[in-house]
CSV table of C-alpha atoms in Angstrom, one decimal:
chain,number,residue,atom,x,y,z
Z,148,UNK,CA,-28.4,6.5,-17.3
Z,149,UNK,CA,-25.0,8.0,-17.9
Z,150,UNK,CA,-26.6,10.8,-20.0
Z,151,UNK,CA,-29.2,11.4,-17.3
Z,152,UNK,CA,-26.4,11.8,-14.6
Z,153,UNK,CA,-24.7,14.3,-16.9
Z,154,UNK,CA,-27.9,16.3,-17.2
Z,155,UNK,CA,-28.3,16.3,-13.4
Z,156,UNK,CA,-24.7,17.5,-13.1
Z,157,UNK,CA,-25.3,20.2,-15.7
Z,158,UNK,CA,-28.4,21.4,-13.8
Z,159,UNK,CA,-26.4,21.7,-10.6
Z,160,UNK,CA,-23.7,23.7,-12.3
Z,161,UNK,CA,-26.3,26.0,-13.9
Z,162,UNK,CA,-28.1,26.5,-10.6
Z,163,UNK,CA,-24.9,27.6,-9.0
Z,164,UNK,CA,-23.9,29.8,-11.9
Z,165,UNK,CA,-27.3,31.5,-11.9
Z,166,UNK,CA,-27.8,31.8,-8.1
Z,167,UNK,CA,-24.2,32.4,-7.1
Z,168,UNK,CA,-22.3,30.8,-4.3
Z,169,UNK,CA,-24.1,29.1,-1.6
Z,170,UNK,CA,-24.1,31.3,1.6
Z,171,UNK,CA,-21.8,30.1,4.3
Z,172,UNK,CA,-23.3,28.7,7.6
Z,173,UNK,CA,-20.0,28.8,9.4
Z,174,UNK,CA,-16.7,30.3,8.4
Z,175,UNK,CA,-15.1,26.9,7.6
Z,176,UNK,CA,-18.1,25.1,6.2
Z,177,UNK,CA,-20.2,25.6,3.1
Z,178,UNK,CA,-23.2,23.4,2.3
Z,179,UNK,CA,-22.9,21.8,-1.1
Z,180,UNK,CA,-25.7,20.2,-3.1
Z,181,UNK,CA,-25.1,16.6,-4.0
Z,182,UNK,CA,-27.4,13.8,-5.1
Z,183,UNK,CA,-27.5,10.2,-6.1
Z,184,UNK,CA,-28.9,9.2,-9.4
Z,185,UNK,CA,-29.9,5.6,-9.9
Z,186,UNK,CA,-32.1,3.5,-12.1
Z,187,UNK,CA,-32.1,1.5,-15.3
Z,188,UNK,CA,-32.9,2.0,-18.9
Z,189,UNK,CA,-34.5,-0.7,-21.1
Z,190,UNK,CA,-32.5,-3.9,-20.8
Z,191,UNK,CA,-29.4,-2.3,-19.1
Z,192,UNK,CA,-28.5,-3.4,-15.6
Z,193,UNK,CA,-29.3,-0.9,-12.7
Z,194,UNK,CA,-26.7,1.9,-12.4
Z,195,UNK,CA,-25.8,4.2,-9.5
Z,196,UNK,CA,-24.2,7.6,-9.8
Z,197,UNK,CA,-23.0,10.2,-7.2
Z,198,UNK,CA,-23.4,13.7,-8.6
Z,199,UNK,CA,-21.3,16.3,-6.8
Z,200,UNK,CA,-22.0,20.0,-6.4
Z,201,UNK,CA,-19.5,20.9,-9.1
Z,202,UNK,CA,-21.6,18.8,-11.6
Z,203,UNK,CA,-19.1,16.0,-12.0
Z,204,UNK,CA,-20.0,12.5,-11.0
Z,205,UNK,CA,-18.8,9.0,-10.4
Z,206,UNK,CA,-20.5,5.6,-10.9
Z,207,UNK,CA,-20.6,2.6,-8.6
Z,208,UNK,CA,-18.8,-0.3,-10.1
Z,209,UNK,CA,-17.8,-3.9,-9.2
Z,210,UNK,CA,-14.7,-2.4,-7.6
Z,211,UNK,CA,-16.5,0.3,-5.8
Z,212,UNK,CA,-20.1,-1.0,-5.2
Z,213,UNK,CA,-21.1,1.7,-2.7
Z,214,UNK,CA,-21.1,5.4,-2.0
Z,215,UNK,CA,-20.6,7.0,1.4
Z,216,UNK,CA,-21.7,10.5,2.3
Z,217,UNK,CA,-20.2,12.5,5.1
Z,218,UNK,CA,-17.3,11.4,7.3
Z,219,UNK,CA,-15.5,8.4,5.6
Z,220,UNK,CA,-12.0,8.1,7.0
Z,221,UNK,CA,-13.0,5.9,10.0
Z,222,UNK,CA,-15.6,3.5,8.8
Z,223,UNK,CA,-14.7,3.2,5.1
Z,224,UNK,CA,-11.8,0.7,5.6
Z,225,UNK,CA,-14.3,-1.7,7.1
Z,226,UNK,CA,-16.7,-1.4,4.1
Z,227,UNK,CA,-13.7,-1.7,1.7
Z,228,UNK,CA,-12.7,-5.1,3.3
Z,229,UNK,CA,-16.2,-6.6,3.4
Z,230,UNK,CA,-18.7,-5.2,0.9
Z,231,UNK,CA,-18.8,-6.5,-2.7
Z,232,UNK,CA,-21.4,-6.7,-5.3
Z,233,UNK,CA,-22.1,-10.2,-4.0
Z,234,UNK,CA,-22.6,-9.3,-0.4
Z,235,UNK,CA,-26.1,-10.3,0.8
Z,236,UNK,CA,-28.4,-7.6,2.1
Z,237,UNK,CA,-28.2,-8.6,5.8
Z,238,UNK,CA,-24.4,-8.7,5.7
Z,239,UNK,CA,-24.2,-5.4,3.9
Z,240,UNK,CA,-26.5,-3.7,6.5
Z,241,UNK,CA,-24.5,-5.2,9.4
Z,242,UNK,CA,-21.2,-4.0,7.8
Z,243,UNK,CA,-22.7,-0.5,7.3
Z,244,UNK,CA,-23.7,-0.3,11.0
Z,245,UNK,CA,-20.2,-1.5,12.1
Z,246,UNK,CA,-18.8,1.2,9.8
Z,247,UNK,CA,-21.0,3.8,11.5
Z,248,UNK,CA,-20.1,2.6,14.9
Z,249,UNK,CA,-16.4,2.9,14.1
Z,250,UNK,CA,-16.9,6.4,12.8
Z,251,UNK,CA,-18.9,7.4,15.9
Z,252,UNK,CA,-16.2,6.0,18.2
Z,253,UNK,CA,-13.5,8.1,16.5
Z,254,UNK,CA,-15.5,11.3,15.7
Z,255,UNK,CA,-17.8,12.9,18.3
Z,256,UNK,CA,-19.6,14.9,15.6
Z,257,UNK,CA,-21.1,11.7,14.2
Z,258,UNK,CA,-23.9,10.1,16.0
Z,259,UNK,CA,-27.3,8.5,16.0
Z,260,UNK,CA,-29.9,8.3,14.6
Z,261,UNK,CA,-29.0,6.2,11.5
Z,262,UNK,CA,-31.6,5.9,8.8
Z,263,UNK,CA,-31.4,2.8,6.6
Z,264,UNK,CA,-33.3,2.7,3.3
Z,265,UNK,CA,-33.2,-0.3,0.9
Z,266,UNK,CA,-34.6,-0.5,-2.6
Z,267,UNK,CA,-34.9,-4.1,-3.9
Z,268,UNK,CA,-33.8,-4.5,-7.5
Z,269,UNK,CA,-36.6,-4.0,-10.0
Z,270,UNK,CA,-39.2,-3.2,-7.3
Z,271,UNK,CA,-39.7,0.5,-7.9
Z,272,UNK,CA,-40.6,0.8,-4.2
Z,273,UNK,CA,-38.8,1.0,-0.9
Z,274,UNK,CA,-38.4,-2.4,0.5
Z,275,UNK,CA,-37.0,-1.5,3.9
Z,276,UNK,CA,-36.9,1.7,5.9
Z,277,UNK,CA,-35.6,1.7,9.4
Z,278,UNK,CA,-34.3,4.2,11.9
Z,279,UNK,CA,-31.8,3.2,14.6
Z,280,UNK,CA,-32.0,5.4,17.7
Z,281,UNK,CA,-30.1,5.5,21.0
Z,282,UNK,CA,-30.8,2.2,22.9
Z,283,UNK,CA,-31.6,0.2,19.8
Z,284,UNK,CA,-31.1,-3.4,21.0
Z,285,UNK,CA,-29.5,-4.7,17.8
Z,286,UNK,CA,-27.1,-1.8,17.4
Z,287,UNK,CA,-26.1,-1.9,21.1
Z,288,UNK,CA,-25.3,-5.6,20.8
Z,289,UNK,CA,-23.4,-5.1,17.5
Z,290,UNK,CA,-21.4,-2.2,19.0
Z,291,UNK,CA,-20.5,-4.3,22.1
Z,292,UNK,CA,-19.6,-7.5,20.2
Z,293,UNK,CA,-17.6,-5.7,17.5
Z,294,UNK,CA,-15.5,-3.8,20.1
Z,295,UNK,CA,-14.9,-6.9,22.2
Z,296,UNK,CA,-14.1,-8.9,19.1
Z,297,UNK,CA,-11.5,-6.4,17.9
Z,298,UNK,CA,-9.8,-6.3,21.3
Z,299,UNK,CA,-9.8,-10.1,21.4
Z,300,UNK,CA,-8.3,-10.5,17.9
Z,301,UNK,CA,-5.7,-7.8,18.7
Z,302,UNK,CA,-4.6,-9.5,21.9
Z,303,UNK,CA,-4.2,-12.8,19.9
Z,304,UNK,CA,-1.8,-11.3,17.3
Z,305,UNK,CA,1.8,-11.9,18.1
Z,306,UNK,CA,4.0,-9.0,19.1
Z,307,UNK,CA,6.7,-8.0,16.6
Z,308,UNK,CA,9.8,-10.2,17.1
Z,309,UNK,CA,12.1,-7.3,16.1
Z,310,UNK,CA,11.0,-5.1,18.9
Z,311,UNK,CA,12.6,-5.6,22.3
């Protein structure tokens, strides 16, 4: 799998060398090809790689069991505190949605819909595909309870005794 990820990275570099720079859409933004490479070989465990436009890549590990595309500074701390290799599917999905909600709260350029896709291990097929749109009952409830819970926990924390 590592060798295959390296081949994908080499192909991305070659494409950019051959075709030149990607045209700019806006003066400050340039689209960049990126992809995820995942699977297993023979008796190896499943592996996941994030291949960047430059052709370099990183692998998901026990310490970093997920990848996040796009805006990451607002929701990533939530994922870092909760998600591990042992996190059950339903809890991971809940955490991802809370992470998205936190990002949407802090960055108006991020919004619904959210598309969730889940591949069960060794299934070779999509196990779950779900789109969350505006007004989704579960996401609305999660957003409300998460926000209220944060405010409640914050109000329960003691004030610093060194600040008068």
